[in-house]
Amino acid sequence: EWPRDGRWIHATVRRAVIASARTLVDLADRGLPVTSNTASTVAQFLADLEAANLDVLPRAQVSASLGWQRGEAESPSFLWGHTLLRPGAQPITLGDLEGVSPGQWDSEAIAFRGADSGDTQVAGAFHSAGSLDAWKAALEPVIRYPRAMVAVYGALTPPCLAILGAPNFIIDWSFTTSTGKTTALRIAASCWGNPDERDRSSVLATWDVTRTWIERMSGVLNGLPLILDDTKRARHPKLVGQTLYDVASGRGRGRGTPHGMQRAASWTTVLLSTGESPAVQFTQDGGTRARSITLWGGPFGRPSQKTAHLVTQLDAALRTNYGQAGPRFVQWLLDRHDDWEAWRVLYRSLLNAYQERAADDSVAARLASYFAAMDVVAQLVHQALNLPWDPSPVLEAAWVAAAEESQEADRAAQALAAVVTWAELNSMTFWGRHFADYNVAHAPPGGWSGKWDPDDDWTVLGIAPQRIQEVLTRAGWDALEVDGLIRTWRDREWLDTDSDRKRYTKRMRVGAESPRLVAIRRTAMETLS
């Protein structure tokens, strides 16, 4: 603070600013009486002042991230916006420290202090309005629409991920425009804070952001959901695929510094997203499909005057009643720290049950961990908040829908279908179905694609490995992924290989030569039809 024009000017800056004469001069723009000639003297004065008063200067514990602050240590705590939740204690709201007198700081509490003003704006979105009872009443008509109601359990799962040891995941609502997708996200956002996306300080954001923004936002929302509306607004389709992978991995990008490596951010969260197309369609990366619960279809069923009226009423109610469920649920979790191990046991039991239902569907088996986590959360939330509906139909309908979509996510089958379709359209490039003039075979300009007997009782289709590589990379598959796909075909016994099965190719006669080809069984091709 310093006097200027008959009043005191106040500024809060990083300690590094006043430790350097060069950066201290920048405060001259804000009225600090300092010049390049006096800056070093002022910097030394402030350093001496701090050293002389270090024992009596007020202190506050701050955190640059929301959510869990001390994990599962002896005294876990949780930052919900500017409010600290602690076991067996009343919530403490410190607000922005810049607006609080140091004499009011609580040395035992933890306050949120973001790295930039945008972080403070994010924290400000996590507050409450209205009442829990009014929020429950607003949701009661929605229980007939499982795709919309799953938003409640998805939004309340993030704080339980660390407790259960469950992985991050994505829930993606996708369908045509004006079918209630954004309203589903407002339901999710209302669990924690302001769901009005038109407000600058809202829990609900859009996909019109950068990859760096998403990484830093995920790091701030550690134990809280990341909610993004409308993939169509993404700056580039590639961003959507990168985000699915980044958020699910739970770690930021590795970055170097002039002296070593920058500490990478980490987080536990659930990404809730909407779009007119499934988010997984923005990338050919198979891993994203196993990390995403894709819910295709309108969250409120077929659009009608009745559903339009419901959505309108729901939106109005959520704008005035929000931020009640999330903090109350977390407080309930904190007060029952001794039960956390029992909840882990329940999670592992449900995980086994869902995996058994997935059977041989590898993608659905990966989704099992996400549904097991939401199943545990649903049971706990209904105990904590006394919600007046049965969660079982909601999770069952979501599981069925996601399992159906997972069949579409079978990367190996999709790749085989793409190769077979290409072969059928280019059959004349295969030895056996080639064009011959006076019994002289005419090789195609690009060389033989492989061998395919012309008889109706053919058993295998032999394709050159390099041709498969060309076909799949042109179709959008990553070149490094193709070898793994062919090996998966072999493991599923879709290929006719040598007896030792060490290779995934087989020697086949093509004219006067015997190259090694990928021999796709006819029976495997018929399973795709």
Short mmCIF file of C-alpha atoms in Angstrom, two decimals:
data_model
loop_
_atom_site.label_atom_id
_atom_site.label_comp_id
_atom_site.label_asym_id
_atom_site.label_seq_id
_atom_site.Cartn_x
_atom_site.Cartn_y
_atom_site.Cartn_z
CA GLU A 1 0.00 0.00 0.00
CA TRP A 2 1.12 3.55 -0.63
CA PRO A 3 -0.49 7.01 -0.47
CA ARG A 4 -1.49 8.66 -3.73
CA ASP A 5 -3.76 11.65 -4.39
CA GLY A 6 -5.05 11.73 -0.83
CA ARG A 7 -5.88 8.02 -0.59
CA TRP A 8 -4.15 4.67 -0.10
CA ILE A 9 -3.55 2.48 -3.15
CA HIS A 10 -3.65 -1.29 -2.59
CA ALA A 11 -2.02 -3.98 -4.74
CA THR A 12 -1.41 -7.69 -4.22
CA VAL A 13 1.51 -9.08 -6.21
CA ARG A 14 3.69 -12.16 -6.30
CA ARG A 15 6.65 -12.05 -3.95
CA ALA A 16 9.04 -12.29 -6.91
CA VAL A 17 7.80 -8.91 -8.17
CA ILE A 18 9.04 -6.98 -5.14
CA ALA A 19 12.28 -9.00 -4.99
CA SER A 20 13.50 -7.56 -8.29
CA ALA A 21 14.17 -3.92 -9.07
CA ARG A 22 13.31 -4.57 -12.72
CA THR A 23 9.80 -5.92 -12.03
CA LEU A 24 9.19 -3.49 -9.18
CA VAL A 25 9.40 -0.60 -11.66
CA ASP A 26 6.38 -2.07 -13.50
CA LEU A 27 4.22 -1.11 -10.51
CA ALA A 28 4.85 2.53 -11.40
CA ASP A 29 1.95 2.14 -13.85
CA ARG A 30 -0.28 1.58 -10.82
CA GLY A 31 1.01 4.66 -9.04
CA LEU A 32 3.81 3.27 -6.89
CA PRO A 33 6.37 6.08 -6.34
CA VAL A 34 9.33 4.20 -7.75
CA THR A 35 11.75 4.82 -10.63
CA SER A 36 14.63 2.93 -12.16
CA ASN A 37 16.93 4.98 -9.90
CA THR A 38 15.09 4.13 -6.65
CA ALA A 39 13.77 0.63 -7.43
CA SER A 40 16.77 -1.22 -5.98
CA THR A 41 16.53 0.81 -2.75
CA VAL A 42 12.79 0.09 -2.45
CA ALA A 43 13.38 -3.61 -3.14
CA GLN A 44 16.01 -3.75 -0.40
CA PHE A 45 13.74 -1.88 2.01
CA LEU A 46 10.91 -4.37 1.43
CA ALA A 47 13.30 -7.31 1.90
CA ASP A 48 14.55 -5.82 5.20
CA LEU A 49 10.96 -5.16 6.27
CA GLU A 50 10.01 -8.78 5.65
CA ALA A 51 13.07 -10.15 7.46
CA ALA A 52 12.42 -8.01 10.52
CA ASN A 53 8.74 -8.95 10.73
CA LEU A 54 8.71 -12.51 9.40
CA ASP A 55 7.56 -13.99 12.71
CA VAL A 56 4.55 -11.71 13.01
CA LEU A 57 3.40 -11.38 9.40
CA PRO A 58 -0.03 -13.04 8.97
CA ARG A 59 -0.04 -16.19 6.84
CA ALA A 60 -2.66 -18.17 4.96
CA GLN A 61 -2.53 -21.58 3.36
CA VAL A 62 -3.50 -21.37 -0.30
CA SER A 63 -4.06 -23.84 -3.10
CA ALA A 64 -4.06 -23.31 -6.85
CA SER A 65 -6.51 -26.18 -7.40
CA LEU A 66 -10.01 -26.93 -6.22
CA GLY A 67 -11.24 -30.30 -4.98
CA TRP A 68 -9.22 -32.61 -2.73
CA GLN A 69 -6.44 -30.89 -0.82
CA ARG A 70 -4.93 -33.64 1.28
CA GLY A 71 -6.11 -36.82 -0.43
CA GLU A 72 -6.70 -39.62 2.03
CA ALA A 73 -4.34 -38.33 4.68
CA GLU A 74 -5.31 -38.02 8.33
CA SER A 75 -7.23 -34.81 7.69
CA PRO A 76 -8.64 -34.70 4.15
CA SER A 77 -10.32 -31.50 3.01
CA PHE A 78 -12.06 -30.32 -0.14
CA LEU A 79 -12.19 -26.89 -1.78
CA TRP A 80 -15.56 -26.15 -3.34
CA GLY A 81 -14.94 -22.79 -4.95
CA HIS A 82 -13.87 -20.44 -2.15
CA THR A 83 -15.40 -22.71 0.50
CA LEU A 84 -13.35 -25.30 2.38
CA LEU A 85 -15.14 -28.50 3.45
CA ARG A 86 -13.62 -30.42 6.38
CA PRO A 87 -14.68 -33.56 8.26
CA GLY A 88 -16.78 -32.90 11.32
CA ALA A 89 -16.64 -29.13 10.92
CA GLN A 90 -18.67 -26.31 9.46
CA PRO A 91 -17.62 -25.12 5.98
CA ILE A 92 -15.30 -22.10 5.92
CA THR A 93 -15.68 -19.51 3.17
CA LEU A 94 -12.61 -17.31 2.90
CA GLY A 95 -13.41 -15.81 -0.45
CA ASP A 96 -10.73 -14.11 -2.52
CA LEU A 97 -7.84 -13.35 -0.13
CA GLU A 98 -7.24 -10.04 -1.87
CA GLY A 99 -10.58 -8.85 -0.54
CA VAL A 100 -10.03 -10.15 3.01
CA SER A 101 -8.06 -8.34 5.69
CA PRO A 102 -5.00 -10.42 6.73
CA GLY A 103 -6.25 -10.19 10.29
CA GLN A 104 -9.23 -12.33 9.23
CA TRP A 105 -7.15 -15.11 7.70
CA ASP A 106 -7.59 -18.52 9.32
CA SER A 107 -4.18 -20.19 9.53
CA GLU A 108 -5.84 -23.64 9.79
CA ALA A 109 -7.90 -23.20 6.63
CA ILE A 110 -6.94 -23.50 2.98
CA ALA A 111 -8.02 -20.75 0.59
CA PHE A 112 -8.16 -20.96 -3.19
CA ARG A 113 -5.68 -18.70 -4.95
CA GLY A 114 -5.46 -19.30 -8.67
CA ALA A 115 -2.45 -18.73 -10.86
CA ASP A 116 -4.37 -16.07 -12.80
CA SER A 117 -7.59 -14.07 -12.73
CA GLY A 118 -9.31 -16.65 -14.91
CA ASP A 119 -8.81 -19.26 -12.19
CA THR A 120 -10.53 -16.99 -9.68
CA GLN A 121 -13.43 -16.62 -12.10
CA VAL A 122 -13.72 -20.41 -12.31
CA ALA A 123 -13.77 -20.76 -8.52
CA GLY A 124 -16.47 -18.11 -8.32
CA ALA A 125 -18.83 -20.34 -10.33
CA PHE A 126 -18.92 -22.86 -7.49
CA HIS A 127 -21.47 -21.38 -5.13
CA SER A 128 -25.06 -22.12 -4.18
CA ALA A 129 -28.48 -20.59 -4.66
CA GLY A 130 -32.01 -21.63 -3.76
CA SER A 131 -32.53 -24.86 -1.82
CA LEU A 132 -31.82 -28.58 -2.09
CA ASP A 133 -35.54 -29.42 -1.84
CA ALA A 134 -36.37 -27.14 -4.76
CA TRP A 135 -33.54 -28.73 -6.79
CA LYS A 136 -34.91 -32.21 -6.06
CA ALA A 137 -38.42 -31.14 -7.03
CA ALA A 138 -37.13 -29.76 -10.33
CA LEU A 139 -35.56 -33.12 -11.18
CA GLU A 140 -38.51 -35.35 -10.25
CA PRO A 141 -40.21 -35.07 -13.69
CA VAL A 142 -36.89 -35.99 -15.33
CA ILE A 143 -36.61 -39.47 -13.77
CA ARG A 144 -38.52 -40.87 -16.79
CA TYR A 145 -35.55 -39.92 -18.99
CA PRO A 146 -32.52 -42.04 -17.99
CA ARG A 147 -30.17 -40.44 -20.51
CA ALA A 148 -30.76 -37.06 -18.86
CA MET A 149 -30.69 -38.32 -15.27
CA VAL A 150 -27.32 -40.04 -15.68
CA ALA A 151 -25.92 -36.50 -15.69
CA VAL A 152 -26.50 -36.33 -11.92
CA TYR A 153 -24.41 -39.42 -11.20
CA GLY A 154 -21.73 -38.48 -13.72
CA ALA A 155 -21.38 -35.03 -12.17
CA LEU A 156 -21.15 -36.36 -8.60
CA THR A 157 -18.64 -39.13 -9.40
CA PRO A 158 -15.39 -37.05 -9.64
CA PRO A 159 -14.82 -36.60 -5.87
CA CYS A 160 -15.20 -40.38 -5.43
CA LEU A 161 -12.65 -41.40 -8.08
CA ALA A 162 -9.69 -40.93 -5.71
CA ILE A 163 -11.54 -42.65 -2.89
CA LEU A 164 -12.45 -45.71 -4.97
CA GLY A 165 -9.26 -45.87 -7.02
CA ALA A 166 -11.32 -45.56 -10.21
CA PRO A 167 -10.04 -44.00 -13.48
CA ASN A 168 -11.12 -40.78 -15.16
CA PHE A 169 -13.67 -41.14 -17.96
CA ILE A 170 -15.95 -39.26 -20.35
CA ILE A 171 -19.73 -39.18 -20.73
CA ASP A 172 -20.80 -37.89 -24.15
CA TRP A 173 -24.37 -37.06 -25.13
CA SER A 174 -24.68 -36.87 -28.92
CA PHE A 175 -27.67 -36.34 -31.21
CA THR A 176 -29.17 -33.79 -33.54
CA THR A 177 -29.56 -30.17 -32.50
CA SER A 178 -32.29 -28.89 -30.14
CA THR A 179 -32.92 -32.20 -28.37
CA GLY A 180 -32.01 -31.25 -24.80
CA LYS A 181 -28.29 -32.07 -24.73
CA THR A 182 -27.29 -28.73 -23.22
CA THR A 183 -30.04 -29.10 -20.62
CA ALA A 184 -28.50 -32.42 -19.57
CA LEU A 185 -25.24 -30.55 -18.96
CA ARG A 186 -27.09 -27.89 -16.97
CA ILE A 187 -28.41 -30.67 -14.73
CA ALA A 188 -24.83 -31.82 -14.18
CA ALA A 189 -23.53 -28.28 -13.60
CA SER A 190 -26.33 -27.48 -11.14
CA CYS A 191 -24.98 -30.14 -8.78
CA TRP A 192 -21.97 -27.93 -8.10
CA GLY A 193 -22.69 -24.33 -8.97
CA ASN A 194 -23.99 -21.85 -11.50
CA PRO A 195 -25.32 -23.79 -14.54
CA ASP A 196 -26.06 -20.71 -16.66
CA GLU A 197 -23.58 -20.84 -19.53
CA ARG A 198 -24.45 -17.24 -20.42
CA ASP A 199 -22.86 -16.07 -17.18
CA ARG A 200 -19.12 -15.35 -17.34
CA SER A 201 -18.72 -17.31 -14.10
CA SER A 202 -20.43 -20.61 -14.92
CA VAL A 203 -19.61 -24.25 -14.22
CA LEU A 204 -20.68 -25.00 -17.80
CA ALA A 205 -18.22 -24.06 -20.58
CA THR A 206 -18.11 -24.74 -24.31
CA TRP A 207 -15.66 -26.52 -26.61
CA ASP A 208 -14.51 -23.14 -28.00
CA VAL A 209 -11.24 -23.38 -26.03
CA THR A 210 -7.61 -24.35 -26.52
CA ARG A 211 -5.81 -27.54 -25.50
CA THR A 212 -3.78 -25.56 -22.95
CA TRP A 213 -6.98 -24.14 -21.43
CA ILE A 214 -8.42 -27.65 -21.05
CA GLU A 215 -5.25 -28.93 -19.41
CA ARG A 216 -5.10 -26.06 -16.93
CA MET A 217 -8.83 -26.21 -16.24
CA SER A 218 -8.56 -29.95 -15.54
CA GLY A 219 -5.73 -29.24 -13.13
CA VAL A 220 -7.87 -26.68 -11.29
CA LEU A 221 -10.95 -28.94 -11.20
CA ASN A 222 -9.27 -31.78 -9.33
CA GLY A 223 -12.19 -33.85 -8.04
CA LEU A 224 -14.82 -31.77 -9.83
CA PRO A 225 -16.38 -32.36 -13.28
CA LEU A 226 -15.20 -30.68 -16.48
CA ILE A 227 -18.32 -29.76 -18.48
CA LEU A 228 -18.03 -28.76 -22.16
CA ASP A 229 -20.95 -28.13 -24.50
CA ASP A 230 -21.13 -28.65 -28.28
CA THR A 231 -18.10 -30.27 -29.92
CA LYS A 232 -19.05 -28.42 -33.11
CA ARG A 233 -17.58 -25.30 -31.52
CA ALA A 234 -14.13 -26.87 -31.12
CA ARG A 235 -11.46 -24.88 -32.93
CA HIS A 236 -10.24 -28.00 -34.69
CA PRO A 237 -11.62 -31.57 -34.78
CA LYS A 238 -8.25 -32.82 -33.60
CA LEU A 239 -8.72 -30.92 -30.33
CA VAL A 240 -11.69 -33.12 -29.37
CA GLY A 241 -9.73 -36.35 -29.79
CA GLN A 242 -6.73 -34.93 -27.90
CA THR A 243 -8.98 -33.77 -25.07
CA LEU A 244 -10.62 -37.17 -24.63
CA TYR A 245 -7.21 -38.75 -24.27
CA ASP A 246 -5.69 -36.00 -22.10
CA VAL A 247 -8.56 -35.79 -19.65
CA ALA A 248 -8.85 -39.56 -19.27
CA SER A 249 -5.09 -39.94 -18.75
CA GLY A 250 -5.22 -37.55 -15.79
CA ARG A 251 -1.85 -35.94 -16.54
CA GLY A 252 -0.79 -32.83 -18.38
CA ARG A 253 1.75 -32.64 -21.19
CA GLY A 254 5.41 -32.89 -20.24
CA ARG A 255 7.26 -29.61 -20.76
CA GLY A 256 10.88 -28.66 -20.44
CA THR A 257 12.36 -25.58 -18.81
CA PRO A 258 15.76 -23.90 -19.30
CA HIS A 259 16.98 -25.83 -16.26
CA GLY A 260 15.09 -29.13 -16.37
CA MET A 261 11.51 -30.34 -16.54
CA GLN A 262 8.36 -28.50 -15.55
CA ARG A 263 6.15 -30.30 -13.05
CA ALA A 264 3.22 -31.80 -14.95
CA ALA A 265 -0.31 -31.17 -13.69
CA SER A 266 -2.45 -34.13 -12.65
CA TRP A 267 -6.15 -34.49 -11.92
CA THR A 268 -9.11 -36.76 -11.26
CA THR A 269 -12.25 -35.75 -13.12
CA VAL A 270 -15.10 -36.79 -15.37
CA LEU A 271 -15.56 -34.94 -18.65
CA LEU A 272 -19.22 -34.35 -19.54
CA SER A 273 -19.64 -33.39 -23.18
CA THR A 274 -22.27 -32.90 -25.88
CA GLY A 275 -22.26 -32.71 -29.67
CA GLU A 276 -24.25 -33.51 -32.78
CA SER A 277 -21.80 -36.36 -33.50
CA PRO A 278 -20.22 -38.70 -30.94
CA ALA A 279 -17.00 -37.20 -29.64
CA VAL A 280 -15.13 -40.43 -30.40
CA GLN A 281 -15.84 -39.87 -34.10
CA PHE A 282 -13.38 -36.96 -34.07
CA THR A 283 -10.45 -39.39 -33.80
CA GLN A 284 -9.47 -42.85 -35.01
CA ASP A 285 -7.61 -43.49 -31.75
CA GLY A 286 -9.10 -46.70 -30.40
CA GLY A 287 -8.14 -45.85 -26.84
CA THR A 288 -10.60 -42.95 -26.65
CA ARG A 289 -13.53 -45.27 -27.37
CA ALA A 290 -12.70 -47.36 -24.34
CA ARG A 291 -12.58 -44.23 -22.19
CA SER A 292 -15.93 -42.78 -23.28
CA ILE A 293 -19.51 -43.61 -22.40
CA THR A 294 -21.31 -42.61 -25.59
CA LEU A 295 -25.05 -41.94 -25.21
CA TRP A 296 -26.53 -41.50 -28.68
CA GLY A 297 -30.05 -40.12 -28.79
CA GLY A 298 -32.02 -37.24 -27.30
CA PRO A 299 -31.62 -37.07 -23.50
CA PHE A 300 -35.37 -36.39 -23.23
CA GLY A 301 -36.49 -38.83 -25.90
CA ARG A 302 -38.33 -37.78 -29.02
CA PRO A 303 -38.80 -33.98 -29.14
CA SER A 304 -42.40 -32.96 -28.49
CA GLN A 305 -44.40 -30.10 -27.04
CA LYS A 306 -44.45 -31.97 -23.72
CA THR A 307 -40.67 -32.38 -23.52
CA ALA A 308 -40.13 -28.81 -24.70
CA HIS A 309 -42.31 -27.58 -21.83
CA LEU A 310 -40.43 -29.81 -19.38
CA VAL A 311 -37.05 -28.54 -20.54
CA THR A 312 -38.19 -24.91 -20.26
CA GLN A 313 -39.43 -25.41 -16.71
CA LEU A 314 -36.32 -27.36 -15.74
CA ASP A 315 -33.97 -24.70 -17.09
CA ALA A 316 -35.79 -22.01 -15.12
CA ALA A 317 -35.67 -24.02 -11.89
CA LEU A 318 -31.98 -24.88 -12.25
CA ARG A 319 -31.00 -21.24 -12.76
CA THR A 320 -32.34 -20.41 -9.30
CA ASN A 321 -31.58 -23.65 -7.42
CA TYR A 322 -28.05 -24.95 -7.77
CA GLY A 323 -24.83 -25.72 -5.93
CA GLN A 324 -26.63 -27.72 -3.24
CA ALA A 325 -26.05 -31.42 -4.02
CA GLY A 326 -22.29 -31.47 -4.65
CA PRO A 327 -20.95 -29.79 -1.49
CA ARG A 328 -23.45 -31.61 0.74
CA PHE A 329 -22.40 -34.94 -0.77
CA VAL A 330 -18.70 -34.18 -0.25
CA GLN A 331 -19.35 -33.15 3.36
CA TRP A 332 -21.17 -36.47 3.88
CA LEU A 333 -18.15 -38.32 2.40
CA LEU A 334 -15.73 -36.44 4.66
CA ASP A 335 -17.77 -37.21 7.77
CA ARG A 336 -17.61 -40.94 6.94
CA HIS A 337 -13.90 -41.33 6.30
CA ASP A 338 -13.91 -44.64 8.19
CA ASP A 339 -16.25 -46.13 5.57
CA TRP A 340 -14.01 -45.41 2.59
CA GLU A 341 -12.42 -48.87 2.58
CA ALA A 342 -15.84 -50.54 2.58
CA TRP A 343 -16.81 -48.42 -0.42
CA ARG A 344 -13.69 -49.63 -2.23
CA VAL A 345 -14.71 -53.22 -1.59
CA LEU A 346 -18.17 -52.45 -2.99
CA TYR A 347 -16.59 -50.84 -6.05
CA ARG A 348 -14.45 -53.90 -6.79
CA SER A 349 -17.48 -56.17 -6.40
CA LEU A 350 -19.56 -54.10 -8.83
CA LEU A 351 -16.62 -53.90 -11.21
CA ASN A 352 -16.50 -57.70 -11.42
CA ALA A 353 -20.25 -57.82 -11.99
CA TYR A 354 -20.15 -55.32 -14.86
CA GLN A 355 -17.15 -57.06 -16.44
CA GLU A 356 -19.05 -60.35 -16.40
CA ARG A 357 -21.90 -58.63 -18.23
CA ALA A 358 -19.42 -57.30 -20.79
CA ALA A 359 -18.33 -60.89 -21.57
CA ASP A 360 -15.97 -60.86 -24.58
CA ASP A 361 -16.63 -57.22 -25.50
CA SER A 362 -13.25 -55.64 -24.68
CA VAL A 363 -14.53 -52.06 -24.94
CA ALA A 364 -17.54 -52.75 -22.70
CA ALA A 365 -15.16 -54.39 -20.23
CA ARG A 366 -13.26 -51.09 -20.01
CA LEU A 367 -16.53 -49.22 -19.51
CA ALA A 368 -17.29 -51.51 -16.57
CA SER A 369 -14.98 -49.54 -14.26
CA TYR A 370 -16.85 -46.31 -15.04
CA PHE A 371 -20.28 -47.80 -14.42
CA ALA A 372 -19.08 -49.49 -11.25
CA ALA A 373 -17.91 -46.10 -9.95
CA MET A 374 -21.21 -44.41 -10.86
CA ASP A 375 -23.13 -47.31 -9.31
CA VAL A 376 -21.32 -46.83 -5.99
CA VAL A 377 -21.84 -43.07 -6.21
CA ALA A 378 -25.56 -43.51 -6.92
CA GLN A 379 -25.98 -45.63 -3.81
CA LEU A 380 -24.03 -43.17 -1.67
CA VAL A 381 -25.71 -40.06 -3.07
CA HIS A 382 -29.18 -41.41 -2.36
CA GLN A 383 -28.14 -42.08 1.23
CA ALA A 384 -26.51 -38.69 1.63
CA LEU A 385 -29.19 -36.54 0.00
CA ASN A 386 -32.28 -38.75 0.36
CA LEU A 387 -33.10 -38.44 -3.34
CA PRO A 388 -36.70 -39.53 -4.02
CA TRP A 389 -36.18 -41.87 -6.98
CA ASP A 390 -34.61 -45.22 -7.80
CA PRO A 391 -31.23 -44.95 -9.57
CA SER A 392 -31.25 -48.55 -10.90
CA PRO A 393 -33.30 -47.89 -14.10
CA VAL A 394 -31.12 -44.90 -14.91
CA LEU A 395 -27.84 -46.83 -14.75
CA GLU A 396 -29.30 -49.89 -16.46
CA ALA A 397 -30.55 -47.86 -19.43
CA ALA A 398 -27.21 -46.05 -19.67
CA TRP A 399 -25.30 -49.37 -19.57
CA VAL A 400 -27.42 -50.87 -22.35
CA ALA A 401 -26.98 -47.78 -24.52
CA ALA A 402 -23.22 -47.62 -23.91
CA ALA A 403 -22.78 -51.36 -24.51
CA GLU A 404 -24.55 -51.03 -27.87
CA GLU A 405 -22.24 -48.19 -28.84
CA SER A 406 -19.21 -50.20 -27.69
CA GLN A 407 -19.91 -52.75 -30.40
CA GLU A 408 -19.47 -49.96 -32.90
CA ALA A 409 -16.13 -49.24 -31.23
CA ASP A 410 -14.59 -52.63 -32.05
CA ARG A 411 -11.55 -51.27 -33.84
CA ALA A 412 -10.36 -54.62 -35.14
CA ALA A 413 -13.74 -55.42 -36.70
CA GLN A 414 -14.03 -51.93 -38.18
CA ALA A 415 -10.58 -52.23 -39.74
CA LEU A 416 -11.33 -55.66 -41.18
CA ALA A 417 -14.59 -54.38 -42.66
CA ALA A 418 -12.74 -51.46 -44.27
CA VAL A 419 -10.14 -53.78 -45.84
CA VAL A 420 -12.75 -56.28 -47.10
CA THR A 421 -14.87 -53.49 -48.60
CA TRP A 422 -11.82 -52.13 -50.41
CA ALA A 423 -10.96 -55.61 -51.71
CA GLU A 424 -14.47 -56.12 -53.07
CA LEU A 425 -14.28 -52.79 -54.92
CA ASN A 426 -10.83 -53.62 -56.29
CA SER A 427 -11.18 -57.35 -56.90
CA MET A 428 -9.51 -57.15 -60.35
CA THR A 429 -6.20 -56.27 -58.64
CA PHE A 430 -6.06 -59.73 -57.03
CA TRP A 431 -4.44 -62.74 -58.68
CA GLY A 432 -7.24 -65.15 -59.51
CA ARG A 433 -9.76 -62.43 -60.30
CA HIS A 434 -7.52 -60.52 -62.64
CA PHE A 435 -8.04 -59.68 -66.27
CA ALA A 436 -6.38 -62.10 -68.69
CA ASP A 437 -6.00 -61.69 -72.46
CA TYR A 438 -5.15 -64.92 -74.35
CA ASN A 439 -4.26 -66.51 -70.99
CA VAL A 440 -1.75 -63.74 -70.29
CA ALA A 441 -2.23 -62.08 -66.89
CA HIS A 442 -2.13 -58.31 -66.90
CA ALA A 443 -0.76 -56.99 -63.60
CA PRO A 444 -2.45 -53.81 -62.35
CA PRO A 445 -0.37 -50.59 -62.39
CA GLY A 446 0.22 -50.74 -58.64
CA GLY A 447 1.12 -54.41 -58.60
CA TRP A 448 -0.89 -57.35 -57.33
CA SER A 449 -2.88 -56.68 -54.16
CA GLY A 450 -2.84 -60.35 -53.25
CA LYS A 451 -4.65 -63.57 -54.14
CA TRP A 452 -8.37 -64.29 -54.30
CA ASP A 453 -9.58 -67.50 -55.92
CA PRO A 454 -12.42 -67.00 -58.40
CA ASP A 455 -14.34 -70.13 -57.40
CA ASP A 456 -17.49 -69.88 -55.30
CA ASP A 457 -15.98 -72.21 -52.70
CA TRP A 458 -12.94 -69.99 -51.96
CA THR A 459 -11.85 -70.07 -48.32
CA VAL A 460 -9.34 -67.23 -47.86
CA LEU A 461 -8.61 -63.78 -49.21
CA GLY A 462 -4.87 -63.08 -49.28
CA ILE A 463 -3.84 -59.40 -49.14
CA ALA A 464 -0.34 -57.95 -49.12
CA PRO A 465 0.49 -56.38 -45.72
CA GLN A 466 1.62 -53.15 -47.37
CA ARG A 467 -1.73 -52.90 -49.16
CA ILE A 468 -3.57 -53.22 -45.84
CA GLN A 469 -1.34 -50.48 -44.45
CA GLU A 470 -2.20 -48.20 -47.38
CA VAL A 471 -5.95 -48.87 -47.17
CA LEU A 472 -6.24 -48.28 -43.43
CA THR A 473 -4.01 -45.21 -43.23
CA ARG A 474 -6.01 -43.61 -46.05
CA ALA A 475 -9.16 -44.41 -44.06
CA GLY A 476 -7.79 -42.55 -41.04
CA TRP A 477 -6.13 -45.21 -38.94
CA ASP A 478 -2.74 -44.41 -37.43
CA ALA A 479 0.06 -46.18 -39.30
CA LEU A 480 1.54 -47.41 -36.01
CA GLU A 481 -1.79 -49.02 -35.11
CA VAL A 482 -2.15 -51.22 -38.19
CA ASP A 483 0.31 -53.90 -37.12
CA GLY A 484 -1.52 -54.29 -33.82
CA LEU A 485 -4.87 -54.61 -35.63
CA ILE A 486 -3.58 -57.44 -37.84
CA ARG A 487 -2.19 -59.24 -34.81
CA THR A 488 -5.64 -58.90 -33.19
CA TRP A 489 -7.18 -60.54 -36.30
CA ARG A 490 -4.76 -63.42 -35.81
CA ASP A 491 -5.57 -63.75 -32.12
CA ARG A 492 -9.29 -63.87 -32.94
CA GLU A 493 -8.56 -66.63 -35.47
CA TRP A 494 -9.75 -64.54 -38.36
CA LEU A 495 -6.56 -65.35 -40.27
CA ASP A 496 -5.21 -68.53 -41.81
CA THR A 497 -1.59 -68.67 -40.66
CA ASP A 498 1.30 -71.09 -40.55
CA SER A 499 0.90 -73.88 -38.03
CA ASP A 500 3.24 -72.31 -35.45
CA ARG A 501 1.19 -69.03 -35.45
CA LYS A 502 4.37 -67.04 -34.86
CA ARG A 503 3.62 -65.01 -37.97
CA TYR A 504 0.38 -63.42 -39.02
CA THR A 505 1.15 -63.99 -42.71
CA LYS A 506 1.14 -67.06 -44.94
CA ARG A 507 2.90 -67.89 -48.19
CA MET A 508 0.46 -67.96 -51.12
CA ARG A 509 1.02 -68.48 -54.84
CA VAL A 510 0.67 -65.28 -56.91
CA GLY A 511 1.71 -66.08 -60.47
CA ALA A 512 5.28 -67.32 -60.41
CA GLU A 513 5.97 -65.94 -56.94
CA SER A 514 5.02 -66.96 -53.38
CA PRO A 515 4.86 -63.81 -51.26
CA ARG A 516 3.70 -63.70 -47.67
CA LEU A 517 0.11 -62.42 -47.50
CA VAL A 518 -2.39 -61.76 -44.75
CA ALA A 519 -4.87 -64.59 -45.38
CA ILE A 520 -8.31 -63.52 -44.16
CA ARG A 521 -10.66 -66.43 -43.61
CA ARG A 522 -13.98 -66.34 -45.45
CA THR A 523 -15.76 -67.19 -42.20
CA ALA A 524 -14.33 -64.03 -40.60
CA MET A 525 -15.58 -61.91 -43.48
CA GLU A 526 -19.05 -63.44 -43.21
CA THR A 527 -19.30 -62.44 -39.54
CA LEU A 528 -19.13 -58.80 -40.63
CA SER A 529 -22.20 -59.04 -42.86
#
